[in-house]
Short mmCIF file of C-alpha atoms and ligand atoms in Angstrom, two decimals:
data_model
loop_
_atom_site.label_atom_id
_atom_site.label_comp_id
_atom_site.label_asym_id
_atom_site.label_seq_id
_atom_site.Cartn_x
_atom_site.Cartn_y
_atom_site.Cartn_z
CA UNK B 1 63.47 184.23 78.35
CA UNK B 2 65.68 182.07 80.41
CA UNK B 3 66.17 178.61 80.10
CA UNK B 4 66.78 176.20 82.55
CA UNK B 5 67.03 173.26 80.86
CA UNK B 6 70.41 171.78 79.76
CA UNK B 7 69.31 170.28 76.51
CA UNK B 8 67.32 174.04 75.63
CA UNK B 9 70.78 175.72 76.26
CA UNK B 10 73.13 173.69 74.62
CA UNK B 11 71.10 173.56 71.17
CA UNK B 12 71.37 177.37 71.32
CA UNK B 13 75.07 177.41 72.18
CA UNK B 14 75.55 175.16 68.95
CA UNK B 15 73.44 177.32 67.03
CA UNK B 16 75.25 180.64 68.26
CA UNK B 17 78.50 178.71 67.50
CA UNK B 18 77.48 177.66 63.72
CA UNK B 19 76.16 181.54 63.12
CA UNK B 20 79.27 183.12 64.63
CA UNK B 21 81.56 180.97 62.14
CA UNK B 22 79.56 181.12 59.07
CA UNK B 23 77.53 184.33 59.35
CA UNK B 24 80.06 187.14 60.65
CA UNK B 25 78.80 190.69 59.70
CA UNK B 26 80.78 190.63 56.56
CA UNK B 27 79.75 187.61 54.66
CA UNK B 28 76.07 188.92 55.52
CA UNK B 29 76.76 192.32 53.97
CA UNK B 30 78.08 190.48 50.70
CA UNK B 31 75.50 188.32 50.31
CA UNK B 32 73.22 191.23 50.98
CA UNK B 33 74.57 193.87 48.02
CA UNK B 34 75.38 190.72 45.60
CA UNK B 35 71.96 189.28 46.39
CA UNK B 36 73.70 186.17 46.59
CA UNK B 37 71.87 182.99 48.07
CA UNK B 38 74.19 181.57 50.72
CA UNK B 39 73.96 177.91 49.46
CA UNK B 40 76.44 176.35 51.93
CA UNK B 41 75.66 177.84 54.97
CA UNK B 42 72.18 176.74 54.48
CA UNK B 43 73.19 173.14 53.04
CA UNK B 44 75.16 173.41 56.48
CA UNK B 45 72.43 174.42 58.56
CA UNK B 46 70.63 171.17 57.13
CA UNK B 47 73.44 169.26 58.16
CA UNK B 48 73.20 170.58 61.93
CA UNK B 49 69.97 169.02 61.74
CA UNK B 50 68.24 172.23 62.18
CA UNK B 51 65.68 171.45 59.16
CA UNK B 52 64.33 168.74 61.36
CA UNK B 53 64.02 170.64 64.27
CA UNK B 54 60.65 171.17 63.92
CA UNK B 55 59.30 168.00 61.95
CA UNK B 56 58.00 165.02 64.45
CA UNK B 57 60.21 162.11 65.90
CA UNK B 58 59.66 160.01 62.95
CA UNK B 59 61.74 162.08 60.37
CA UNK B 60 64.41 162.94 62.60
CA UNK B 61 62.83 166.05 64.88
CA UNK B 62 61.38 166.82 67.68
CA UNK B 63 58.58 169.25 67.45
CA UNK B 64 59.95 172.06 69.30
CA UNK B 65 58.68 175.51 69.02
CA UNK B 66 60.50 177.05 72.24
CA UNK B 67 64.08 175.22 70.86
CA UNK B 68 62.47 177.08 67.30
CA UNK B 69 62.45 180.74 69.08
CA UNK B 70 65.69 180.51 70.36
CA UNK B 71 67.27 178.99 67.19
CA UNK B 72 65.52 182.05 64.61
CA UNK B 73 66.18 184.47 67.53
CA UNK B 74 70.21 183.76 67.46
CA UNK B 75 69.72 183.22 63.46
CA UNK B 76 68.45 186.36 62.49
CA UNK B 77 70.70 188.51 64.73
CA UNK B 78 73.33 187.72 62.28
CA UNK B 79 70.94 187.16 59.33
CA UNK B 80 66.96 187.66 58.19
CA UNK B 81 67.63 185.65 55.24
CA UNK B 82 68.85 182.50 56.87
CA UNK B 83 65.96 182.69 59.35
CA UNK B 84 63.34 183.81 56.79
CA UNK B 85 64.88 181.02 54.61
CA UNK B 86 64.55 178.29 56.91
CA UNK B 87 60.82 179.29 58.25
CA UNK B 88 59.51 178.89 55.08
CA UNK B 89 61.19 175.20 54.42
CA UNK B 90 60.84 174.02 57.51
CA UNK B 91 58.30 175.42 59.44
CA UNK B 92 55.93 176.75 57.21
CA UNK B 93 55.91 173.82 54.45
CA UNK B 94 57.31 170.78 56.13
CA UNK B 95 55.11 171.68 59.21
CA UNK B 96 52.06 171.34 56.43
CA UNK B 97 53.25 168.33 54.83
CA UNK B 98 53.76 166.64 58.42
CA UNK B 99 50.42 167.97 59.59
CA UNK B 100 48.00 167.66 56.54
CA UNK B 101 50.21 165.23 54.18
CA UNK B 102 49.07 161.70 52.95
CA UNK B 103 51.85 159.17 54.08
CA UNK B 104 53.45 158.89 51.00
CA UNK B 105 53.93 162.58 50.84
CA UNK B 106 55.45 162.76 54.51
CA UNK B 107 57.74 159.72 53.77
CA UNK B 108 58.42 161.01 50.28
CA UNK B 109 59.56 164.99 51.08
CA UNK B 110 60.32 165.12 55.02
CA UNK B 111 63.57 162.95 55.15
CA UNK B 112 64.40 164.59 52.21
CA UNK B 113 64.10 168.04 53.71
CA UNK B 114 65.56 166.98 56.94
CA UNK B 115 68.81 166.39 55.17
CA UNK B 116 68.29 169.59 52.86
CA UNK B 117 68.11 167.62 49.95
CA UNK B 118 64.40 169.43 48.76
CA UNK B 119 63.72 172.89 49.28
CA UNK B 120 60.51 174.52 49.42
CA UNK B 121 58.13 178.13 48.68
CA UNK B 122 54.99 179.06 49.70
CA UNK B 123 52.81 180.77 46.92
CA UNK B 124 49.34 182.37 49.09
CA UNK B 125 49.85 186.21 47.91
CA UNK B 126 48.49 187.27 44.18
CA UNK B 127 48.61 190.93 42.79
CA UNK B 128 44.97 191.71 43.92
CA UNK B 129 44.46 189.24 47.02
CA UNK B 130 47.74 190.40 49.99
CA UNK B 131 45.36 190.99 53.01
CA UNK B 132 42.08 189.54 51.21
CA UNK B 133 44.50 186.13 50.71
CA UNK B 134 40.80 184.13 50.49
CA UNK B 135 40.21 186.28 47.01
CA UNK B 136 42.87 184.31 45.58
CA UNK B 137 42.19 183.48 42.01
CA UNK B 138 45.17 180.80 40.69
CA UNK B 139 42.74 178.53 39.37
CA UNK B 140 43.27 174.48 39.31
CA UNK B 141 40.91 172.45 37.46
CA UNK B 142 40.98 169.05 39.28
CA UNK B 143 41.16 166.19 36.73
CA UNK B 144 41.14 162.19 37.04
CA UNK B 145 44.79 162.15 37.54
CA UNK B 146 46.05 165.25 37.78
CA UNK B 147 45.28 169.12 38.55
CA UNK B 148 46.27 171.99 35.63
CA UNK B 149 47.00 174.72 37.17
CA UNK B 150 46.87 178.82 35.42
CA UNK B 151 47.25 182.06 36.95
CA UNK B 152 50.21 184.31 38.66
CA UNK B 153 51.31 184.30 42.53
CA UNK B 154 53.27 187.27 43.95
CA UNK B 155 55.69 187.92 46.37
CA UNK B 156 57.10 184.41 46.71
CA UNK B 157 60.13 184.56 48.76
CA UNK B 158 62.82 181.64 47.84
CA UNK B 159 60.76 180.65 44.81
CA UNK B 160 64.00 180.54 42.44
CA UNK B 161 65.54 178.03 44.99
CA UNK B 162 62.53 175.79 45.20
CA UNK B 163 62.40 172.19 44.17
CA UNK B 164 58.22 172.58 45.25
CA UNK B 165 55.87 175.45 45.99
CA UNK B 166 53.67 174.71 47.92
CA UNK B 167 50.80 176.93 46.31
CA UNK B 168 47.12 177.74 47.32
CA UNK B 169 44.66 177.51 44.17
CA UNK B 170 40.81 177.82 43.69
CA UNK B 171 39.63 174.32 43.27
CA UNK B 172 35.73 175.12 43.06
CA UNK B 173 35.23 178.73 42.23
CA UNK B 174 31.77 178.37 42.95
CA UNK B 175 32.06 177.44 46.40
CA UNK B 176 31.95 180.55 49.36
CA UNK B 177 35.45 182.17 48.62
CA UNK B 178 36.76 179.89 51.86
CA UNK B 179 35.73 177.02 50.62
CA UNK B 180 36.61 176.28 47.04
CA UNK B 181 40.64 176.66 48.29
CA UNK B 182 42.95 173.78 47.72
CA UNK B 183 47.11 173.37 48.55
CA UNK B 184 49.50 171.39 46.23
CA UNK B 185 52.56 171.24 45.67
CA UNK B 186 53.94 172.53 42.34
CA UNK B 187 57.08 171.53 41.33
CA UNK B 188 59.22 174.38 40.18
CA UNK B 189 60.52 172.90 36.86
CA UNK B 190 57.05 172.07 35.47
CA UNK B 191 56.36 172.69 32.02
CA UNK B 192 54.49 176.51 32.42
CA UNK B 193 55.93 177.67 35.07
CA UNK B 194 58.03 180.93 34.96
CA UNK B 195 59.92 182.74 38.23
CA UNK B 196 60.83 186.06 38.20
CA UNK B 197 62.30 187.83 40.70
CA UNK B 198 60.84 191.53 41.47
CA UNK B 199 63.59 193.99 42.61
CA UNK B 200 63.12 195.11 46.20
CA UNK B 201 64.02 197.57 49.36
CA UNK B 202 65.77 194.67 50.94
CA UNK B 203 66.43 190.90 51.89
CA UNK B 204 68.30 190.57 48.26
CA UNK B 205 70.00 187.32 50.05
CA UNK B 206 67.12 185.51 49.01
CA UNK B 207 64.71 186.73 46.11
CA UNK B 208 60.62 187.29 46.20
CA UNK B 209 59.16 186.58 43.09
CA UNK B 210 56.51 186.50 40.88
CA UNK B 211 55.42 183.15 39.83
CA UNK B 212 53.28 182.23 37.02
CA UNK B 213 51.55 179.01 35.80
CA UNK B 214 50.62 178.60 32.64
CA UNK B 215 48.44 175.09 31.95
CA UNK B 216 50.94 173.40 34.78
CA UNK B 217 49.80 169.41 35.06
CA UNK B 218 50.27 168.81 38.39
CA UNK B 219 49.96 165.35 39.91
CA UNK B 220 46.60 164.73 41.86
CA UNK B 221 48.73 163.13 44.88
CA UNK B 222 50.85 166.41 45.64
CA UNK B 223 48.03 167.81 46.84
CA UNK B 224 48.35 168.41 51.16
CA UNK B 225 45.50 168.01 53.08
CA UNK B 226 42.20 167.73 51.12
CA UNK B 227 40.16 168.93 48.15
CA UNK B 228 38.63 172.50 48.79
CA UNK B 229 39.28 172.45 52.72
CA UNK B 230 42.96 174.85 52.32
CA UNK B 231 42.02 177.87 53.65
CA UNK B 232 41.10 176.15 56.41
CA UNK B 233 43.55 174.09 56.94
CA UNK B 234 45.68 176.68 56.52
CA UNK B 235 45.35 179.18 59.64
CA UNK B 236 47.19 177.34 62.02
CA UNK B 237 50.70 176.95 59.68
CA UNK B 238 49.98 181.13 59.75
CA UNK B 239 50.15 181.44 62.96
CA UNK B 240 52.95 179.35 63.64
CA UNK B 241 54.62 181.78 60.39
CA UNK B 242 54.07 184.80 63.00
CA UNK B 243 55.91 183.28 66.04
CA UNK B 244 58.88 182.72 63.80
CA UNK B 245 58.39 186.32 62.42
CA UNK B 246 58.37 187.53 66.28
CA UNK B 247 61.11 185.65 67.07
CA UNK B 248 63.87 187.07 63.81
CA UNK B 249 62.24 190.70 64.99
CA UNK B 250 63.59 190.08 68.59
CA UNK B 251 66.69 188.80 67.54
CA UNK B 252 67.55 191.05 64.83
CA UNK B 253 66.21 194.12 67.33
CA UNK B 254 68.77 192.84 69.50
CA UNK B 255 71.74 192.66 66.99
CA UNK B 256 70.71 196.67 65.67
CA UNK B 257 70.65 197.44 69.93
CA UNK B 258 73.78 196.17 70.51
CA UNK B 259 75.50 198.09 67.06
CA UNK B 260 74.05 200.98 68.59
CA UNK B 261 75.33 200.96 71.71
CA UNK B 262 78.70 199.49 71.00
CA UNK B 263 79.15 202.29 68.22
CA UNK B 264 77.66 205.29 70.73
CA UNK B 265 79.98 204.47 73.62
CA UNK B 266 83.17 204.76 71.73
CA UNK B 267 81.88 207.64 69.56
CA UNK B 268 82.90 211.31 70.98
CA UNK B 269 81.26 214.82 70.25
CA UNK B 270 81.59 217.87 71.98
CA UNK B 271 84.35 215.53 74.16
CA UNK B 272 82.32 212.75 75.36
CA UNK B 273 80.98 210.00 74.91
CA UNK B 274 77.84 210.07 72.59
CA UNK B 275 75.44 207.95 75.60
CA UNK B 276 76.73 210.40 77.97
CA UNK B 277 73.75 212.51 76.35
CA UNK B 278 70.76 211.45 77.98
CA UNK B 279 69.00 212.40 74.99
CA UNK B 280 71.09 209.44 73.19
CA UNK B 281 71.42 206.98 76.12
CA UNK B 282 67.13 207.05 76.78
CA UNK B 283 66.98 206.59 73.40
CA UNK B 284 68.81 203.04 73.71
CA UNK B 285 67.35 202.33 76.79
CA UNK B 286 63.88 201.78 74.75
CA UNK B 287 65.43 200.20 72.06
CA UNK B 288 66.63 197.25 74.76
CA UNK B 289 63.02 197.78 76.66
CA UNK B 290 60.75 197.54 73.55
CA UNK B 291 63.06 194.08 72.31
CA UNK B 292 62.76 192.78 75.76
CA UNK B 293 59.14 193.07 75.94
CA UNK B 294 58.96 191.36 72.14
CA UNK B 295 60.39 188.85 73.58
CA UNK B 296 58.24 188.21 76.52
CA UNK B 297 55.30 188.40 74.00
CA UNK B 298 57.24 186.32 71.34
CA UNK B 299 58.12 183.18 74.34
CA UNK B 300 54.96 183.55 75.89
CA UNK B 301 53.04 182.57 72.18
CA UNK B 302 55.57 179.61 71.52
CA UNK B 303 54.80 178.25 74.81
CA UNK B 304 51.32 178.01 73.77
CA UNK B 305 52.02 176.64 70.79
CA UNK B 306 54.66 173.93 72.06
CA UNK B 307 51.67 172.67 73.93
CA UNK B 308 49.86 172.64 71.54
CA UNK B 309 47.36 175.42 72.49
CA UNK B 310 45.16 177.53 70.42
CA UNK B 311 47.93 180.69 70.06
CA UNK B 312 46.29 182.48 67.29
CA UNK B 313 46.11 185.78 69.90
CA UNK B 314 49.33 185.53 71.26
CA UNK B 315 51.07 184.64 67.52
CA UNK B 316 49.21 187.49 66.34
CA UNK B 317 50.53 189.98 69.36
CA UNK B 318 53.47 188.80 69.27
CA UNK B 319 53.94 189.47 65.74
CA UNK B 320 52.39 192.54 65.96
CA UNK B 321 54.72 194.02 68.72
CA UNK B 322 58.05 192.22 67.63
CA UNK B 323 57.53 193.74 64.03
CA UNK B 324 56.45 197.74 65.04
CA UNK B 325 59.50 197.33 68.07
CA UNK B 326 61.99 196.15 65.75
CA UNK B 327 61.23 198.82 63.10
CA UNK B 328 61.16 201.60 65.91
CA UNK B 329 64.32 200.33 66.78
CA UNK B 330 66.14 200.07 63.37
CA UNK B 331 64.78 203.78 62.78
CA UNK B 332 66.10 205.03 66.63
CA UNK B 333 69.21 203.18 65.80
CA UNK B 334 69.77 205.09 62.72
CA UNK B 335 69.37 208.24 64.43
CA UNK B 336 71.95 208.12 67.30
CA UNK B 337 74.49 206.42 64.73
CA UNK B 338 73.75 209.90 62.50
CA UNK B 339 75.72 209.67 59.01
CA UNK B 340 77.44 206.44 59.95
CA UNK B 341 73.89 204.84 60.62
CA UNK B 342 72.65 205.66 56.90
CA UNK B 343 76.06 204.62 55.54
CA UNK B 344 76.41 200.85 53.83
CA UNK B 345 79.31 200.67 55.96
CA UNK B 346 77.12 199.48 58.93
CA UNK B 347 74.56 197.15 59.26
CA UNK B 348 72.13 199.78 60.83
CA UNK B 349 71.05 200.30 57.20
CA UNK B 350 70.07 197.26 56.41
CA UNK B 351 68.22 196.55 59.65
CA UNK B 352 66.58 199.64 58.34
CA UNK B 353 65.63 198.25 55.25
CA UNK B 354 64.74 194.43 56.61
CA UNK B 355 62.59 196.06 59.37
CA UNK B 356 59.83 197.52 57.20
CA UNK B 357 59.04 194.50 55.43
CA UNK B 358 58.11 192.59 58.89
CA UNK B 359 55.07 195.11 59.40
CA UNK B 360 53.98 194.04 55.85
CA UNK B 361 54.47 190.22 55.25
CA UNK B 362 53.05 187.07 57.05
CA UNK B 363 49.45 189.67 57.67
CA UNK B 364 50.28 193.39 57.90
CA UNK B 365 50.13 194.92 61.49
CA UNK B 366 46.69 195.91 60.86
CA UNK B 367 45.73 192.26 59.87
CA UNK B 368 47.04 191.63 63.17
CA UNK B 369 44.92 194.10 64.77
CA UNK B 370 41.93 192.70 63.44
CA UNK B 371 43.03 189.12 64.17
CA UNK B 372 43.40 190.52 67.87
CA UNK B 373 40.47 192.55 67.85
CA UNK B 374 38.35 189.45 67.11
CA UNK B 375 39.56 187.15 69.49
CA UNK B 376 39.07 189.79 71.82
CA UNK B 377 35.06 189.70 70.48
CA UNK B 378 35.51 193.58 69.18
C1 FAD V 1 59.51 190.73 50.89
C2 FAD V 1 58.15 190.07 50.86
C3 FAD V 1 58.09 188.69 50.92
C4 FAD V 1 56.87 188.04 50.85
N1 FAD V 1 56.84 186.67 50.83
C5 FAD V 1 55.67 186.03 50.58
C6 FAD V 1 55.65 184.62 50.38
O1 FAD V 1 56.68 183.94 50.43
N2 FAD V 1 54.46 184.02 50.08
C7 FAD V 1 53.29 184.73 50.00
O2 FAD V 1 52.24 184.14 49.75
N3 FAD V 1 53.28 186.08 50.20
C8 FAD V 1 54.44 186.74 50.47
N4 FAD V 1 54.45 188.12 50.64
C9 FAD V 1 53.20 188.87 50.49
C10 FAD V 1 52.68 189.43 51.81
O3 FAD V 1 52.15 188.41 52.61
C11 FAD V 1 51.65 190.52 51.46
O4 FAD V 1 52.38 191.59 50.91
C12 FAD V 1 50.85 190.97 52.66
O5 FAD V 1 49.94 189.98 53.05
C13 FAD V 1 50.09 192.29 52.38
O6 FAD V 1 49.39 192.24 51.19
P1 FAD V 1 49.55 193.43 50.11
O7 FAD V 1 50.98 193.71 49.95
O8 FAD V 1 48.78 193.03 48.90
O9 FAD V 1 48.90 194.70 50.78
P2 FAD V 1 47.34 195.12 50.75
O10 FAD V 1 46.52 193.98 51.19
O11 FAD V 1 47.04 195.77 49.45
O12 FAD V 1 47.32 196.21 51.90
C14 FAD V 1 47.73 197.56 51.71
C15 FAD V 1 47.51 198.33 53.01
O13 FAD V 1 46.10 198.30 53.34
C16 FAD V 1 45.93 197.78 54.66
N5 FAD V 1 44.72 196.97 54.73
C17 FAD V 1 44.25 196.06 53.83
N6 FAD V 1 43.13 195.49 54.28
C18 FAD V 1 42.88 196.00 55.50
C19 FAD V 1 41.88 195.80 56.50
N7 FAD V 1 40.89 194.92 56.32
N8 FAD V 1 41.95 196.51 57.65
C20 FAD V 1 42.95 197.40 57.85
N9 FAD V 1 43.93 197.65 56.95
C21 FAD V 1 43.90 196.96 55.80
C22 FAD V 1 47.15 196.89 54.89
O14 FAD V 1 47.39 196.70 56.27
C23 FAD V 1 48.24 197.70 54.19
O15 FAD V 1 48.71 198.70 55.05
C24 FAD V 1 55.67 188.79 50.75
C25 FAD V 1 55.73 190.19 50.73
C26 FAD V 1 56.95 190.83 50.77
C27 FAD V 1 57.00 192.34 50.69
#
């Protein structure tokens, strides 16, 4: 994607800028193997104005998805975590709260997150309902004034830095299993509720947990959007999760393409060059091929979403493609780097590691093949 728009390019070249200074390949490894949350690059990142960026006029953004692809694109070629961290906040949550929030709520939270001052989860996942998310059992029994909320959420990324998850909960379990599906927002230091992080392959930068709510009292007006109509009102915040998924796979394909060839070109066997073996420099050229065709697939679903089209196709191809290209491309890049490739001295590794996960979170790839498959009337 080329952009010829001024505005377009300079936001990029500020967010290239901020990334180069505060998330060089070294500081990204640390955080990485100390599974350290980098608090002031992201308190930083707020202060670019980049957790607006997505949020309407009002609270200080200006809707953007394209300026959004660019921005997790450049992000995540230096770091998942930041991008990963930031969709969540920004475009998963705020994005909910600005589209299904009662004033109050919106003029409570969004300045607040626009200046990085609340941060946010998002609790769908349980032990026994990934792909069948509608199965969900957290249970809230709705009350005069307030909700109380019991049961156990898993795989919440960012939950230990969360002032609010915003968390999906039965709210008439004898409703149709789509219907009976509420979202409120739980605040994290509520009596009953416990966060524990669960040790994984990768992304250590920022924790997935498990959450669990014992008997939480949760006030009736942090609930977004209304009573019983969440699942509902939840497809469209997914599939504006799998353009920003697309968009770190590009990027971070990118960033493992360009360690690959910038290593291979100055590594010698046998006297040459290592991409003077066309078995090593075809294997690069469809590393570059496969990212630039993500990102055809990735631009082509924000467009549709920036005007505000119906993109649940194109979010789901995109992510679909992005995620499989980017892991094909971690595991080529691995190869032609041999030993130094599985080595922790390189980032190769960890794109190894960070790839996987995109094929499993935000709907597996075979979610997204039946997401596809039905808007294609299969
Ligand atoms: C690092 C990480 C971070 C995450 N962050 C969050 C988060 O912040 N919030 C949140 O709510 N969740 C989060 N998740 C959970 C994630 O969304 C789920 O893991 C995902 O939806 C898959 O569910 P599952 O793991 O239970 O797999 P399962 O649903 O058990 O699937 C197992 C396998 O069966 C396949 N399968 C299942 N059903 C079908 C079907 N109908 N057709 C074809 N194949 C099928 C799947 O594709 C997969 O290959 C995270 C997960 C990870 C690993």
């Amino acid at each position: 994607m080329t952009f010829d728009d001024d505005d377009r390019l300079a936001f990029r070249d500020s967010v290239e800028r901020y990334i180069r200074d505060h998330a060089d390949p070294e500081s990204v490894m640390e955080w990485d193997e100390r599974k350290e949350f980098p608090e002031t690059v992201v308190q930083g990142m707020a202060e670019q104005g980049w957790f607006a960026l997505t949020l309407p006029e009002t609270y200080g953004g200006i809707g953007d998805y394209l300026d959004m692809t660019s921005m997790l694109e450049v992000i995540a070629s230096a770091s998942i975590t930041l991008a990963r961290f930031w969709n969540i906040n920004v475009n998963m949550v705020g994005g909910a709260i600005a589209a299904l929030g009662a004033d109050h709520l919106k003029s409570e939270m969004l300045p607040k997150l626009a200046e990085g001052k609340v941060r946010f989860a998002f609790a769908l996942s349980e032990n026994n309902s990934g792909s069948d998310a509608s199965a969900l059992k957290t249970r809230a029994e709705v009350g005069d004034e307030e909700f109380t909320v019991n049961g156990t959420k898993m795989w919440i990324t960012g939950a230990q830095q969360a002032d609010y998850i915003l968390t999906a909960v039965r709210t008439d379990p004898k409703a149709t299993r789509h219907d009976g599906i509420s979202l409120i927002l739980i605040p994290r230091e509520a009596e009953g509720v416990t966060v524990t992080p669960i040790p994984l392959l990768g992304g250590h930068a920022v924790r997935t947990c498990e959450v669990n709510f014992i008997d939480v009292k949760v006030p009736r007006n942090l609930m977004v959007g209304d009573l019983h109509t969440g699942w509902k009102q939840l497809m469209p915040i997914l599939a504006k999760e799998r353009v920003a998924l697309a968009a770190m796979c590009m990027g971070a394909g990118q960033a493992a393409t360009n360690l690959a060839i910038e290593y291979c070109t100055q590594r010698q066997q046998f006297g040459r060059r290592l991409t003077a073996f066309q078995a090593v420099s075809h294997r690069i050229v469809e590393m570059q091929n496969r990212t630039d065709a993500a990102r055809l697939l990735t631009y082509h679903a924000a467009e549709k979403l920036n005007a505000g089209q119906q993109c649940s196709r194109e979010a789901s191809q995109a992510k679909l493609f992005a995620s499989d290209s980017y892991m094909q491309t971690a595991l080529d890049g691995l190869q032609v780097m041999g030993a130094n490739g599985y080595s922790m001295e390189y980032a190769m590794q960890r794109h190894f590691r960070e790839a996987k996960v995109f094929q499993i979170f935000g709907g597996t790839s075979e979610i997204q093949k039946n997401i596809i498959g039905k808007e294609l009337g299969l």
